[in-house]
Every structure is written in C-alpha cells, then in structure tokens.
Coordinates of C-alpha atoms in Angstrom, one line a residue:
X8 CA 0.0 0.0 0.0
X9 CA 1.7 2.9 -1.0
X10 CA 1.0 6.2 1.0
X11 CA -1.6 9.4 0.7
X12 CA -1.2 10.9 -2.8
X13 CA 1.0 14.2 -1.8
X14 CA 2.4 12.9 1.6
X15 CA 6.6 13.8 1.8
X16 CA 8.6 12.9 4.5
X17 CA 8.9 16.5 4.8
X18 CA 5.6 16.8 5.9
X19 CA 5.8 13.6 8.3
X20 CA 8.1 14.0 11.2
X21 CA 7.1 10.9 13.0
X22 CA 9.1 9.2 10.4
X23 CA 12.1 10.8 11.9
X24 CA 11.8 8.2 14.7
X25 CA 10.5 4.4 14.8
X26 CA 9.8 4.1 10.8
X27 CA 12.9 5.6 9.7
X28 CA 15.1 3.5 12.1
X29 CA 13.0 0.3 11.0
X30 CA 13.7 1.2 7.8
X31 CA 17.6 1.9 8.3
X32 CA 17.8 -1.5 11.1
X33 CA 16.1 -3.8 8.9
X34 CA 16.3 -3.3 4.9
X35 CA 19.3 -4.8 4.5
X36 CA 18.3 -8.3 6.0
X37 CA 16.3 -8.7 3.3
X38 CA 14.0 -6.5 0.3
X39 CA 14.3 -2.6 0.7
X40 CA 11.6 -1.3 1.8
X41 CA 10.1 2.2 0.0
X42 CA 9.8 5.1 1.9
X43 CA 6.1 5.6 1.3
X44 CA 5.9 2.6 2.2
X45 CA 7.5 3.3 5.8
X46 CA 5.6 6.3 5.6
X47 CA 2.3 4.4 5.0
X48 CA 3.4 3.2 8.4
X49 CA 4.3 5.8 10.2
X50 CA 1.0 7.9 9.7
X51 CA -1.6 5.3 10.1
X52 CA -2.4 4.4 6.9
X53 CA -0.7 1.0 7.6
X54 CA -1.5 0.3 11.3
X55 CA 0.8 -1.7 13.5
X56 CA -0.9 -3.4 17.0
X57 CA 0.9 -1.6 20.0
X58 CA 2.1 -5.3 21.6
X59 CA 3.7 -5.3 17.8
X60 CA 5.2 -1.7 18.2
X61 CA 6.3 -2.4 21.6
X62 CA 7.9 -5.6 20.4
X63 CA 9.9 -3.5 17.8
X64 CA 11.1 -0.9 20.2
X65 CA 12.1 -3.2 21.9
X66 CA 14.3 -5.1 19.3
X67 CA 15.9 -1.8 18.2
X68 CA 17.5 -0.9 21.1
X69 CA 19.4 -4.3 20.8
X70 CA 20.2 -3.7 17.5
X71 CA 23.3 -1.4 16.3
X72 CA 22.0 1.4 13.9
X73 CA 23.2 0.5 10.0
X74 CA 24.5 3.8 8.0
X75 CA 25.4 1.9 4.9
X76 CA 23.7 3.0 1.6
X77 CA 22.7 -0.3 0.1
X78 CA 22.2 1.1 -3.6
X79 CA 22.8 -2.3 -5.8
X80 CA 20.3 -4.4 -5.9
X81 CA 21.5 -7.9 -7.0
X82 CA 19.7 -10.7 -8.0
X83 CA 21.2 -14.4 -8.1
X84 CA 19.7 -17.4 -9.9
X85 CA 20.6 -21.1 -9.5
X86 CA 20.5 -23.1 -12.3
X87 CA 19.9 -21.4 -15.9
X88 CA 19.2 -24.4 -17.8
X89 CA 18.9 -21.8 -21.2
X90 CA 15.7 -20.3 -19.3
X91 CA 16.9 -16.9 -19.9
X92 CA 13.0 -15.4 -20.5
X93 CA 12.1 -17.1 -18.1
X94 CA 14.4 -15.7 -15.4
X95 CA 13.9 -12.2 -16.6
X96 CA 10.6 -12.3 -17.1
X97 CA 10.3 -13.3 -13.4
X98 CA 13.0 -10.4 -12.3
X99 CA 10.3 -7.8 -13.9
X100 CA 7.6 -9.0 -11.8
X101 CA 9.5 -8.5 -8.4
X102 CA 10.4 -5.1 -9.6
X103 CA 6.7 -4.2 -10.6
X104 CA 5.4 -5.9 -7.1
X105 CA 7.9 -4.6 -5.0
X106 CA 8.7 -1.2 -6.3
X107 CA 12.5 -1.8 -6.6
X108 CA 14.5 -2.1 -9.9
X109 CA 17.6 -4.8 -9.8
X110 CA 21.0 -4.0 -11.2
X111 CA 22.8 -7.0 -11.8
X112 CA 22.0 -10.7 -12.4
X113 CA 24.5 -13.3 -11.4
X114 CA 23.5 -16.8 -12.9
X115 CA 25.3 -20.1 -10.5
X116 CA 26.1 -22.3 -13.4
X117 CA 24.4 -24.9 -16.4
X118 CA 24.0 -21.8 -18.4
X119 CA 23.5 -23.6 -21.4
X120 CA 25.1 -20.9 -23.8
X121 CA 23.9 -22.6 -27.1
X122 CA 24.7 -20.9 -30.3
X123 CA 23.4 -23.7 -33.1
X124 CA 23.0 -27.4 -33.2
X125 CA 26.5 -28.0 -33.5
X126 CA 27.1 -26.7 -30.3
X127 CA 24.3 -29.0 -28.6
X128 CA 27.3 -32.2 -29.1
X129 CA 29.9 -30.2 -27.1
X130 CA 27.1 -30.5 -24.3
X131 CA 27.0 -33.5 -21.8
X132 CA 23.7 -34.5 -21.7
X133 CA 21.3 -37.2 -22.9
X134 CA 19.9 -36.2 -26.4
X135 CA 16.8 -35.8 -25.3
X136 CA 18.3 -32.7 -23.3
X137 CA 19.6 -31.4 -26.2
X138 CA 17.9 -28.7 -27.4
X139 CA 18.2 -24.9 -28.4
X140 CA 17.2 -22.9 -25.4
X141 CA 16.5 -19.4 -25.1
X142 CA 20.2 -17.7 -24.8
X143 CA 20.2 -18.0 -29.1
X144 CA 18.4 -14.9 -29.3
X145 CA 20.1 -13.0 -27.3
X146 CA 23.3 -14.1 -28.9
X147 CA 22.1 -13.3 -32.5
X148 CA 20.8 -9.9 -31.2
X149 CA 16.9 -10.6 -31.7
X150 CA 17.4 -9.9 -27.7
X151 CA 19.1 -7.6 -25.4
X152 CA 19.7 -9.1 -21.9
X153 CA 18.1 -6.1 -19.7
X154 CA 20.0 -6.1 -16.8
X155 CA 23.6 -6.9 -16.7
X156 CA 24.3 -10.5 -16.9
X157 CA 27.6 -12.6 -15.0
X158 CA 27.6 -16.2 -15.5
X159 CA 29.7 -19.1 -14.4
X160 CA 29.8 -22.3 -16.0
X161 CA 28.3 -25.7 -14.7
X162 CA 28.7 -29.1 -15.7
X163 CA 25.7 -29.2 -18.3
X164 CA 27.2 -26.5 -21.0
X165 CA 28.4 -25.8 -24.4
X166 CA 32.0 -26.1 -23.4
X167 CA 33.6 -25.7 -26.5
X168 CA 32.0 -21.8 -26.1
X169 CA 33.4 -21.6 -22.5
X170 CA 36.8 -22.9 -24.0
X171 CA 37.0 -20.1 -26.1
X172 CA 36.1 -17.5 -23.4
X173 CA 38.6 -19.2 -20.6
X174 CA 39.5 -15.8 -19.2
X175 CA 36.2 -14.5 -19.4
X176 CA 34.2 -12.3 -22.2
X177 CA 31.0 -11.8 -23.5
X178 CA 28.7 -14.3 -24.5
X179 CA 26.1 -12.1 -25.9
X180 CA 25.3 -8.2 -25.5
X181 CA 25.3 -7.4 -21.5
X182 CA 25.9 -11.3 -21.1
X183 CA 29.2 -11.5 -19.0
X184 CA 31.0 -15.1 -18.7
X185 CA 33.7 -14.9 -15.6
X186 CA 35.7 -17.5 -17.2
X187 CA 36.8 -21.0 -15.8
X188 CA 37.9 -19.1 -12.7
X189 CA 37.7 -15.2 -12.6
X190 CA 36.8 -11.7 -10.7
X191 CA 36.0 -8.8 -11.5
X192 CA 34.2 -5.4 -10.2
X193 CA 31.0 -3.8 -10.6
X194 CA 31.0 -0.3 -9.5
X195 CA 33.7 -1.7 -6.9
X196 CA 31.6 -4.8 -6.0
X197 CA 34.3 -7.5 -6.1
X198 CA 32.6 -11.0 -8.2
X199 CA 34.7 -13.9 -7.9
X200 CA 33.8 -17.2 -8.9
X201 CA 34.9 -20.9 -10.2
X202 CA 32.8 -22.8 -13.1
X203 CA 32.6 -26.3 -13.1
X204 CA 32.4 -29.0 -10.6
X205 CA 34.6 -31.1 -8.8
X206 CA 36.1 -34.6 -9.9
X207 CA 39.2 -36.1 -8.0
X208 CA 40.8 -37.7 -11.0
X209 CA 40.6 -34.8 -12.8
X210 CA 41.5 -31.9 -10.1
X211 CA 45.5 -32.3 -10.8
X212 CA 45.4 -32.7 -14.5
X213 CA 45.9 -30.1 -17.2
X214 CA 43.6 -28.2 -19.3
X215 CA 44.4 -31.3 -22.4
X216 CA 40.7 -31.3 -23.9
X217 CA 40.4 -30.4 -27.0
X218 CA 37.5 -30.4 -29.6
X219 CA 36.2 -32.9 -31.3
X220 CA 35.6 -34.2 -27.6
X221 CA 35.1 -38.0 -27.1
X222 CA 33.2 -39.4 -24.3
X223 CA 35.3 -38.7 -21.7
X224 CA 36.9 -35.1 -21.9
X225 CA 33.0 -33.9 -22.9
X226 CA 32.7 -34.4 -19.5
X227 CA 36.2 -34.0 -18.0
X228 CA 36.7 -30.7 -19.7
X229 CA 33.9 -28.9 -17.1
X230 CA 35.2 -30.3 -13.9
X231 CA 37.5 -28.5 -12.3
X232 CA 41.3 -27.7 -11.9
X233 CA 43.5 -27.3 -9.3
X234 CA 45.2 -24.8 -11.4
X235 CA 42.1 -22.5 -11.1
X236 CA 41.6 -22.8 -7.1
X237 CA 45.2 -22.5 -6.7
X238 CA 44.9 -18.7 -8.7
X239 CA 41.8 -18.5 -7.0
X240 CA 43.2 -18.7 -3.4
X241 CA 45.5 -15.8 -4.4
X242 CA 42.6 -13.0 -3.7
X243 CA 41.7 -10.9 -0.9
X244 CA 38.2 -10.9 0.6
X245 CA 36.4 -10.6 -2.7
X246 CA 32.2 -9.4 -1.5
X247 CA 30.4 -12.2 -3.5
X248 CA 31.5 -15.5 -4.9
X249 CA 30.0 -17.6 -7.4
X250 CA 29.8 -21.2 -8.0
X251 CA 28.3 -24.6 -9.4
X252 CA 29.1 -27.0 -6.9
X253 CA 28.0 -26.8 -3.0
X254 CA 31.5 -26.3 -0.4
X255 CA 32.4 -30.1 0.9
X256 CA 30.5 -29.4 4.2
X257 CA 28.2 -26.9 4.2
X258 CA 25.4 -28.1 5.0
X259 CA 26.5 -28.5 8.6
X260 CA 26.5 -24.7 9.0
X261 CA 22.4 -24.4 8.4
X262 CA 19.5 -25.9 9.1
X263 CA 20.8 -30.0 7.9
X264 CA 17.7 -31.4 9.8
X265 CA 15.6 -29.6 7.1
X266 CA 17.8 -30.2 4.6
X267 CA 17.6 -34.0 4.8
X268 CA 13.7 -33.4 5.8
X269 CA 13.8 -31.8 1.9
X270 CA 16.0 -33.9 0.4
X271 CA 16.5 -37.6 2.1
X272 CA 18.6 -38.9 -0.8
X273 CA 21.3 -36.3 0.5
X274 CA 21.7 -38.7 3.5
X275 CA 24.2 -41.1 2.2
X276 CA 26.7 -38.4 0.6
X277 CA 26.5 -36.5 3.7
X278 CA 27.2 -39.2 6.0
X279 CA 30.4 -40.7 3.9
X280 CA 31.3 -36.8 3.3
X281 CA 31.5 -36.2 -0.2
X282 CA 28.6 -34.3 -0.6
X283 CA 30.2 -30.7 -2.8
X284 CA 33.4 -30.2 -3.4
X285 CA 36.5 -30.4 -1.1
X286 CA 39.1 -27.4 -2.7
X287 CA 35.4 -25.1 -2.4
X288 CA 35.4 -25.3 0.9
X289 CA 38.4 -24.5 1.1
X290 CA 38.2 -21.4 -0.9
X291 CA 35.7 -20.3 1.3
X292 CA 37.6 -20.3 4.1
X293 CA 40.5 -18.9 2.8
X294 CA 38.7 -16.0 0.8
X295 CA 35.9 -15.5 3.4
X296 CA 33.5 -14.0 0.7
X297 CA 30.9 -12.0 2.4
X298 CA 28.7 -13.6 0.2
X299 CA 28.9 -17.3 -1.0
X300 CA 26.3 -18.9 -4.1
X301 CA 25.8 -22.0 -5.3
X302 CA 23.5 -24.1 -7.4
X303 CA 23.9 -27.9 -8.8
X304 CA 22.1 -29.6 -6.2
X305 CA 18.5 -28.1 -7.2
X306 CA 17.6 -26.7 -3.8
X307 CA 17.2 -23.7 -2.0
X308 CA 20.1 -23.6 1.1
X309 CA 21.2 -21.0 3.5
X310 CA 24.1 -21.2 5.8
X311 CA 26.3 -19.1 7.7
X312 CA 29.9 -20.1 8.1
X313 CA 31.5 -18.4 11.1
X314 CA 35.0 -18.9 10.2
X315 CA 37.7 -20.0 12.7
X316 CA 34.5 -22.0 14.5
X317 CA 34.7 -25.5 15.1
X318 CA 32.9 -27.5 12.7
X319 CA 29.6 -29.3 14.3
X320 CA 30.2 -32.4 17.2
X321 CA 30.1 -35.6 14.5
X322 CA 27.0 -37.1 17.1
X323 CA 25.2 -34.0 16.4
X324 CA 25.4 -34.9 12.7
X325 CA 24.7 -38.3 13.0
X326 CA 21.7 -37.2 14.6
X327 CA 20.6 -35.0 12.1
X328 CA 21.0 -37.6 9.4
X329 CA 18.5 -40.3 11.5
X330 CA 15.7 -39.8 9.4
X331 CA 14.5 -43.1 7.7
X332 CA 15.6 -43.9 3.9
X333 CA 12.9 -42.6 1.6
X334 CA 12.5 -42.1 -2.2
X335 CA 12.0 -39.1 -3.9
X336 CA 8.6 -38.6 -4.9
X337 CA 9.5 -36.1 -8.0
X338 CA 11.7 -38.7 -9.0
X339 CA 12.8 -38.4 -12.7
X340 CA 15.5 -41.4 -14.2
X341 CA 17.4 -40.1 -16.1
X342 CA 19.9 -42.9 -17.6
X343 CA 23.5 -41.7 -19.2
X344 CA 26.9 -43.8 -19.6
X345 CA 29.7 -43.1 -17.0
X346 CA 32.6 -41.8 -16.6
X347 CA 35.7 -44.7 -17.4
X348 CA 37.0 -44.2 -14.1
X349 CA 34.5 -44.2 -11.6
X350 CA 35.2 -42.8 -7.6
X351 CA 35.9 -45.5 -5.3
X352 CA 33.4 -43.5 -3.2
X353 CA 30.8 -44.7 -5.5
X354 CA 30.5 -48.0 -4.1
X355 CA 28.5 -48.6 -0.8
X356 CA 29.8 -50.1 2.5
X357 CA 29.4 -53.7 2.9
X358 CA 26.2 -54.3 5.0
X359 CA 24.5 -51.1 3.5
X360 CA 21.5 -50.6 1.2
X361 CA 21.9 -47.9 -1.3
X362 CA 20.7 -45.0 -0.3
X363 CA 18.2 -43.1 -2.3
X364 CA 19.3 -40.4 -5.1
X365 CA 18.8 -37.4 -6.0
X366 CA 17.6 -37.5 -9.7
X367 CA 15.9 -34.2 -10.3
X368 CA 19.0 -33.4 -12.2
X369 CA 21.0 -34.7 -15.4
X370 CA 22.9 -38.0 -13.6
X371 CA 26.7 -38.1 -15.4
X372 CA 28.0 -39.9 -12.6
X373 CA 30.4 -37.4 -11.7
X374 CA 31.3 -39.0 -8.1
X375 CA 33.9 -37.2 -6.1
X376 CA 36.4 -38.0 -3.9
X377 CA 38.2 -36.2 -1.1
X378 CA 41.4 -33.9 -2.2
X379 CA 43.5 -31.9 0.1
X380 CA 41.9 -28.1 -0.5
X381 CA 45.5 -26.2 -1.1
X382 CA 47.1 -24.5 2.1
X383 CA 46.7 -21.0 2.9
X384 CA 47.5 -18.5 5.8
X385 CA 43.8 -17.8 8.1
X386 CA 43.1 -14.0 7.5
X387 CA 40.9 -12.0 9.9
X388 CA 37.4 -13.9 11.9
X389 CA 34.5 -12.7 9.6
X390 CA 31.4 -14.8 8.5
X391 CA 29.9 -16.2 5.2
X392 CA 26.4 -16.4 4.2
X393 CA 25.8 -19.2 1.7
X394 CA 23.1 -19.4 -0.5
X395 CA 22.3 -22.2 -2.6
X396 CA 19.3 -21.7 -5.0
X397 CA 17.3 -24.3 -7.4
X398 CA 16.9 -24.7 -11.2
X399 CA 14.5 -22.3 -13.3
X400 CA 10.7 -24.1 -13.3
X401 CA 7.2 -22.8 -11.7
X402 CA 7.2 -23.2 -7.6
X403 CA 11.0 -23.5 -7.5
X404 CA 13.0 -21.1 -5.2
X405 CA 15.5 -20.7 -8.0
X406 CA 16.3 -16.7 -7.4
X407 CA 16.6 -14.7 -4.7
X408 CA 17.5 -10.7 -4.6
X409 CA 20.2 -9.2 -2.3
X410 CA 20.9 -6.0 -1.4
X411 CA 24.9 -4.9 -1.4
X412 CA 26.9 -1.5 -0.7
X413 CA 29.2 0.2 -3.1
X414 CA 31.7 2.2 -2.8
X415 CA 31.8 4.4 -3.2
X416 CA 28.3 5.3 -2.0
X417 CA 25.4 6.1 -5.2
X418 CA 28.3 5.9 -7.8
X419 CA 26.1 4.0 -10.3
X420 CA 23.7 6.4 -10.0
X421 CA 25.6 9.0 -11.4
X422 CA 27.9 6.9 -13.8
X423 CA 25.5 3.7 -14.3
X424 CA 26.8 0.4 -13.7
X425 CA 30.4 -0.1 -14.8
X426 CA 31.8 -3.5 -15.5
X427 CA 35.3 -3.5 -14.8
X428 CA 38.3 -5.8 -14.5
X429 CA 40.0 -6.7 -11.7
X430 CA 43.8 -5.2 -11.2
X431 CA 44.3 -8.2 -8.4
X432 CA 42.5 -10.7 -10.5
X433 CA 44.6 -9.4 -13.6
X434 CA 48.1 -9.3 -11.5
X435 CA 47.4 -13.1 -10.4
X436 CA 46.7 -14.0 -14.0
X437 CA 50.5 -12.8 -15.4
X438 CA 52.2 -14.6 -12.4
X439 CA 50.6 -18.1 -13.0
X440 CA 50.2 -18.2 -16.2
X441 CA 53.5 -19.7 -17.2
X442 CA 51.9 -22.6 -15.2
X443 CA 48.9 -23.0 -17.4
X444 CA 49.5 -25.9 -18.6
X445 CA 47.7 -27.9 -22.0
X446 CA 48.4 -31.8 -21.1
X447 CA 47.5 -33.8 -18.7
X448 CA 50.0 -33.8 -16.9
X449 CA 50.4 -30.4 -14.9
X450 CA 53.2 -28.7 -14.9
X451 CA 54.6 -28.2 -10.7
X452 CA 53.3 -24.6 -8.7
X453 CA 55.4 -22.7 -6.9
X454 CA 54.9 -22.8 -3.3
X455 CA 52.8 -19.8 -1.3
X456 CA 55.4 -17.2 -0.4
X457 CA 57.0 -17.4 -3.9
X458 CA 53.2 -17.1 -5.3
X459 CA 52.4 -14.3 -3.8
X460 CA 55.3 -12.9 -3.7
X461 CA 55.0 -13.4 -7.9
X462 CA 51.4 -11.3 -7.6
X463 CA 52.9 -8.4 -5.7
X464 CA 56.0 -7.7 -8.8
X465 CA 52.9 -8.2 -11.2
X466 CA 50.7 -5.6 -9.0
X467 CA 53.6 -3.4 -10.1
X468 CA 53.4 -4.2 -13.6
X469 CA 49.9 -3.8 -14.0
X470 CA 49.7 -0.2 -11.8
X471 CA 52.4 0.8 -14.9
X472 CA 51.4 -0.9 -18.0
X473 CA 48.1 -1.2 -17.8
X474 CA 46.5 1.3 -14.6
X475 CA 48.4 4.1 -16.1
X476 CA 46.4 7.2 -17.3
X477 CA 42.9 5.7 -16.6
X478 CA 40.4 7.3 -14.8
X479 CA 39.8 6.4 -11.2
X480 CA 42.1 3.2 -11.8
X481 CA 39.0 1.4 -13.8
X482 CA 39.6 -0.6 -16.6
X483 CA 36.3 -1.1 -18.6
X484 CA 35.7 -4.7 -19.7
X485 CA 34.4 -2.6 -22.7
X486 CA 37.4 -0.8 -23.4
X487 CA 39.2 -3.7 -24.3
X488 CA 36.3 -6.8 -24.9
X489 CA 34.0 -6.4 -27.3
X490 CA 31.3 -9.1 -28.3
X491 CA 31.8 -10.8 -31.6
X492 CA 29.6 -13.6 -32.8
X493 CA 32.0 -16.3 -33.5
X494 CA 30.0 -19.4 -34.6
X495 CA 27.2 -18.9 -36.7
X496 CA 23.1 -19.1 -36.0
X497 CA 21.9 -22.9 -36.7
X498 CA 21.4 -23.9 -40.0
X499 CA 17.9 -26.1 -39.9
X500 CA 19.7 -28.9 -42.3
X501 CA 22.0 -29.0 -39.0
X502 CA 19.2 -29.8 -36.9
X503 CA 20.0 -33.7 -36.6
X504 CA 23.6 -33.5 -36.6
X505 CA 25.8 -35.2 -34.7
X506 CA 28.8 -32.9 -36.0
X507 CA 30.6 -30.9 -33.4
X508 CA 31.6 -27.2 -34.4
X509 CA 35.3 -26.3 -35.6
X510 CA 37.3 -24.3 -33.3
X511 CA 36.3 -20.8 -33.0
X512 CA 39.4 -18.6 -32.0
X513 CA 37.9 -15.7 -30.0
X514 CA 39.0 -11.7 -30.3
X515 CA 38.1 -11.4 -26.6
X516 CA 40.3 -14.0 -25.6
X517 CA 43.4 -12.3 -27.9
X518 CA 42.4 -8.6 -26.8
X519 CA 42.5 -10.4 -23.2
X520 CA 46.5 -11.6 -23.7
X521 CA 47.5 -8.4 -25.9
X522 CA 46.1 -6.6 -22.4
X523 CA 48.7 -8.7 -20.1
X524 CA 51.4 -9.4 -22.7
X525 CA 50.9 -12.9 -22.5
X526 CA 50.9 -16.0 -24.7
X527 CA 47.4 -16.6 -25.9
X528 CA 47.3 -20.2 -24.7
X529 CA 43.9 -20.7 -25.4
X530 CA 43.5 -20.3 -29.5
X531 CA 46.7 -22.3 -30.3
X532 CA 47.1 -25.0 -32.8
X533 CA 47.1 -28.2 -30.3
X534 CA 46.7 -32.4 -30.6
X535 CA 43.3 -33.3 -30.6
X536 CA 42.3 -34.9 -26.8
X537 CA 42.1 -38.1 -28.2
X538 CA 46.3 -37.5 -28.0
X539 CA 48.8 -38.3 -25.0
X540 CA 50.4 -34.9 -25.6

C-alpha cells in the first residue's frame, strides 16, 4: 500500500523516529523497503498493533543502527538451464510488485550458452536434453539481456564456447562469462567465482581437452582444476563468490535437519562426506567471501559459516541424518553412460543398502572423492552467508535478490553500472600463467610465499602498464572486450547433426593476452584430446 497521494517525508516528522530506524535497522536483511511505504506506516495508513510496536522498540534498542547506503540491488539465480525469458521475465515482476528495480543478475552455473545445433554435441547431456534454449536470441541480437548479466559455467554446458572464453568475455550483448575461474568489479563490487564441478581424478590434471571431444573429456573438460583454485586462493576478501558445486561441508553450518527433511537422498553423501566439493570449501575459508552462491544440487540452502569455529560435534550430525531412507517422490531417471574411471566413493559399504538419489537433475555420474583443498595463511574472523538456489521451473526457489553497498556510496547512479576488471585478478593472471599448462600432466606450482610474492612484482606491472592514465584506476571490460559472434546461428539442415563445431578462435580471448602481454594459450594450434600430448 503505497501512502496518501501528496504525503513527503517533509511533511511527516514521525518518520524521523520508529519508521525511519525500521527502515535503516532492517532493509538490509532482506527487500528494501520504500519510503512511502515506511511512511504508510508511520502515519496510520498502515497500522501496526501496540504489543507489535512495543515488540519493535524493543528489538531496536538491541540492534546497532546501520549507516550503509545499500544502492545495488543484485539478484542471483541457481541453475539457468537456457531459461533466460524465463528468469527475466520473473526479475520484472518482483520489480513491478515490489517497487524496486535490480542492477545485476548473477546466474550459478548450467547456463547452457547454445549458439546452433553443432554446439548442442559439445554438451553433456542425454539427447533428449539437447535442445536450443532461449540464450540463441540474445546471442544473435533478436534480444538484449536487460539487466547486466555474469555467469559461471556448470557441468551441463556448451563447453567448446566456455573454452574459447577461458579468461572471461562476453557471451552475448550485456551477457558476462567470468571464465573458468575469474573476478571482476562492478561499481567496486568484487565478483569472484569458479565454473565447473569437482572430480578427483581430474583436479590435478591439465587443461588437455580439446574439440572434437570423445566421451570422456566432454565431461572432463567442465570439472574443475587445481590450477584455477590455486589462482583462486591468491585473492583478498572478494564481497560475492559464485559457484556450481556446494562447499564439501556446508550443510553443517544451516538448518541439515531440514535439509535432509527436503532432500532424504542427500543422506548417504552426507554421511560418507562427499557431498560438494572439497578445494570449495576451502576457498571459502580462505577467501571469506561475504557472500557465497551455489546451485547444482536443485535446492534452496542458507548457511552461515562463522569462520575460525569448530565445525559441528560428528553425534550431532549423526543425529541430524536419523531420518528413515525414503525415495524421492518427484523422481525423474534419467539414464546416461559413466565416466571410465569411476570414484571408489561410488561403491557402498558392505552391510549397506543404497541410499536413495537425487535425480531431479542430469545424472553423469560425476562421483567425487576427497582432495587436500591447497594450504593457505587464516586472514581476519569474519562470516559467510551461503546461499544455494534451485533450477528455473514454476514453484521453485531458484532466485533470490540481495541487497549490497558500493563504494563508493550512489556511484552507479551517477555513472551507471560499470563492468570492470580486476587489477588483483589481472596481476594473479600474469604470475601463474606460465603454469597454465595444455596436457595432462600439470606442470609443478610454486609454493605460497613465492606465489604471492610473484602477484605483488605483477601488481607493479599492471599499476604501470596497464592502470596508467585511466580514470579512477578502472579498466572497462568494454574498453578492451567487445562481443563478436563467432560461430554462426543454426542452420535447420543441421538440426539432426551429430557434427561438433570447428574451433572458433575468439578476439576477446586475444584482446584479453595483448592486455597482459601474455601467450594466448587458449587459440593455439594443439593435438586433438584423443592424444597423449
């Protein structure tokens, strides 16, 4: 209910005191409220009982009075799945119910960035899945993305497009892909973020895929690299990060009693401890994000991780995980060969039934095992919230908006929202590349101090090479990225191919290593992966 046509806050001075303060106290735990709405409120039109007001007196005096000026308004999605209209359809409606207009869009993974048919056999899926979704109009330009798009790759994509964006670029107008690992700023927001998920036998190997894919690196080529969480671990603090896969763990820092409640085919994972993946975790508490997403396991999550805490008393988990075994009632099979080498956590404990699974998702078998997240020095106590969200259908909780500061304070109001790299992210990317390596075998890190030490001589060289003579310190993703349609729209003879694409060498990835001065890895001549190279 919005308030009497005329009314100010001028001409209400009662807002001065309880509204305005549950306004300032409470808006950034969740939606903004307007200020006609507090007003509304304040002046009667909008009653509150006096128990109620009493209540919230009460409440404020325990509370420590917020000044920040939360002026982006960020909304995160789970799983795309190609539902592009879908989402943004949905994003205008919660701006036309709640009065509030969102800024960015941050997308948790299975994209599904599909630019013609050939593309749909670089994608790991059952045929039946495969399928032209809605991103093909935006990337022909029969669509503009309207808000500001940043994506991060799952393990259901076009990967031969991600390949060709490894450092990041744009997909499609206002379409922002972060890369296989990436950060960068918006309006000084820091977005960090890891596609992929985890596989053991696969976290040590190099980047060796190569198209035409066979049956195994289809699927190997998504899951991720320890080369990526090791440049990864290199940030500070970044505000948000983004990815596909749950932490290893998590869901011992919420509500796992209603998790399980939820989800009952979680049980078994959780108990042998291999639900998400183990070098997440520990990313998370190296980085200590402020904010953590997720997707992949097709349900909403919140957690808080206070870090340096002791992780939860194993009984108490145990206890938690009592429920009996039951089946899930939306159950959907969904049959598809394995991997060659499957994880020896795969195989239940003698004495044990099989527990039920989770099959509202594509099943590829991609079983994990544990892996040593790498080491890294504990930086100040602070706390994550996590948020994992669901996939894109009707009664799903598959987006949720945020509300986050910048600094500084209303600069996208005067400027509009500035996609920008980061001169961190950018430093860390010179100093490790040399260990960027395109077999399987990867190439040995340096340790810790000589990494970082590495990233501080490359903060020099970016502050003079690159920093130099533009304003503010901001380098535009626009000033040096531009989007270029590299493969072409489908072809309808193509429709029933099973053909996969050419190699597409990408002008954002060059203008990306003419940037840095480094060897454009990516769009070099290499062995097929069928190869030993």
């Amino acid at each position: 209910m919005c308030a009497p046509k005329g009314a100010t806050l001028l001409g209400a001075p009662r807002i001065t005191h309880l509204a305005l303060l549950v306004y300032l106290t409470f808006a950034p735990l969740r939606i903004i409220q307007t200020a006609h709405w507090i007003l509304a409120i304040s002046t009667g039109v909008i009653s509150l009982p006096r128990k109620l007001r009493n209540s919230l007196r009460c409440a404020l005096q325990k509370r420590e009075l917020r000044t920040h000026e939360f002026d982006m308004k960020i909304a995160i999605e789970g799983c795309c799945h190609g539902e592009l209209d879908a989402i943004y359809s949905h994003i205008a409606s919660l701006e036309e119910r709640n009065g509030y207009k969102v800024d960015l869009l941050l997308v948790c993974g299975d994209f599904q960035a599909i630019r013609n048919y050939h593309d749909l056999q670089c994608m790991a899926v059952p045929d039946k899945y495969k399928k032209l979704g809605g991103f093909l109009k935006y990337y022909t330009g029969q669509a503009k993305a309207p808000i500001l798009t940043i994506v991060i790759g799952g393990n259901h994509e076009a990967s031969n497009y991600f390949w060709e964006l490894y450092h990041g670029g744009w997909l499609a107008p206002n379409i922002y892909f972060l890369g296989h690992a990436g950060c960068v700023q918006v309006n000084g927001v820091r977005i960090a973020g890891a596609s992929g998920i985890f596989k053991a036998q696969d976290f040590r190997q190099g980047h060796w895929e190569r198209i035409p894919y066979n049956h195994s690196s289809v699927r190997s080529i998504y899951h991720i690299r320890e080369y990526n969480v090791r440049r990864l671990s290199l940030l500070s603090s970044p505000a948000v990060f983004l990815s596909h896969d749950w932490p290893q763990g998590i869901e011992h820092h919420g509500n796992l009693r209603d998790l399980l409640r939820r989800k009952p085919y979680f049980r078994d994972d959780i108990n042998k401890g291999v639900l998400g993946s183990p070098p997440l975790m520990g990313l998370l508490r190296t980085l200590k994000p402020q904010w953590w997403f997720s997707a992949h396991l097709h349900c909403r999550f919140e957690a808080t991780v206070l870090h340096n805490s002791r992780d939860p008393d194993a009984s108490s988990i145990r206890d938690a995980t009592k429920s009996a075994e039951k089946t899930n009632p939306d159950e959907i099979n969904i049959e598809d060969d394995v991997d060659t080498e499957p994880a020896a956590a795969a195989v239940p404990a003698e004495g044990r039934g099989i527990a039920p699974r989770n099959t509202d998702e594509i099943i590829l078998d991609d079983e994990e095992e544990d892996v040593e997240a790498p080491p890294t020095p504990l930086p100040p106590p602070t706390e994550t919230k996590f948020l994992a969200l669901d996939k894109c259908l009707p009664r799903r909780q598959f987006l949720e908006v945020i509300d986050v500061d910048i600094i500084p304070p209303g600069q996208h109001r005067e400027d509009g929202l500035v996609l920008s790299f980061d001169p961190e992210w950018l430093a860390i990317t010179r100093a490790f590349h040399q260990h960027m390596t395109l077999s399987r075998t990867q190439s040995s890190y340096p340790d810790e101090t000589s990494a970082r030490d590495a990233v501080q001589r490359e903060i020099g060289w970016i502050k003079e090479h690159v920093l130099a003579n533009k304003d503010n310190g901001i380098i535009k993703v626009d000033d040096i990225q531009q989007f270029v349609m590299t493969a072409p729209a489908p072809a309808p003879e193509d429709k029933d191919t099973r053909a996969q694409p050419p190699y597409y060498p990408n002008p954002q990835t060059a203008a990306f290593c003419e940037l840095l001065q480094i060897e454009n890895k990516v769009n070099l001549i290499v062995p097929e992966s069928g190869s030993t190279a």
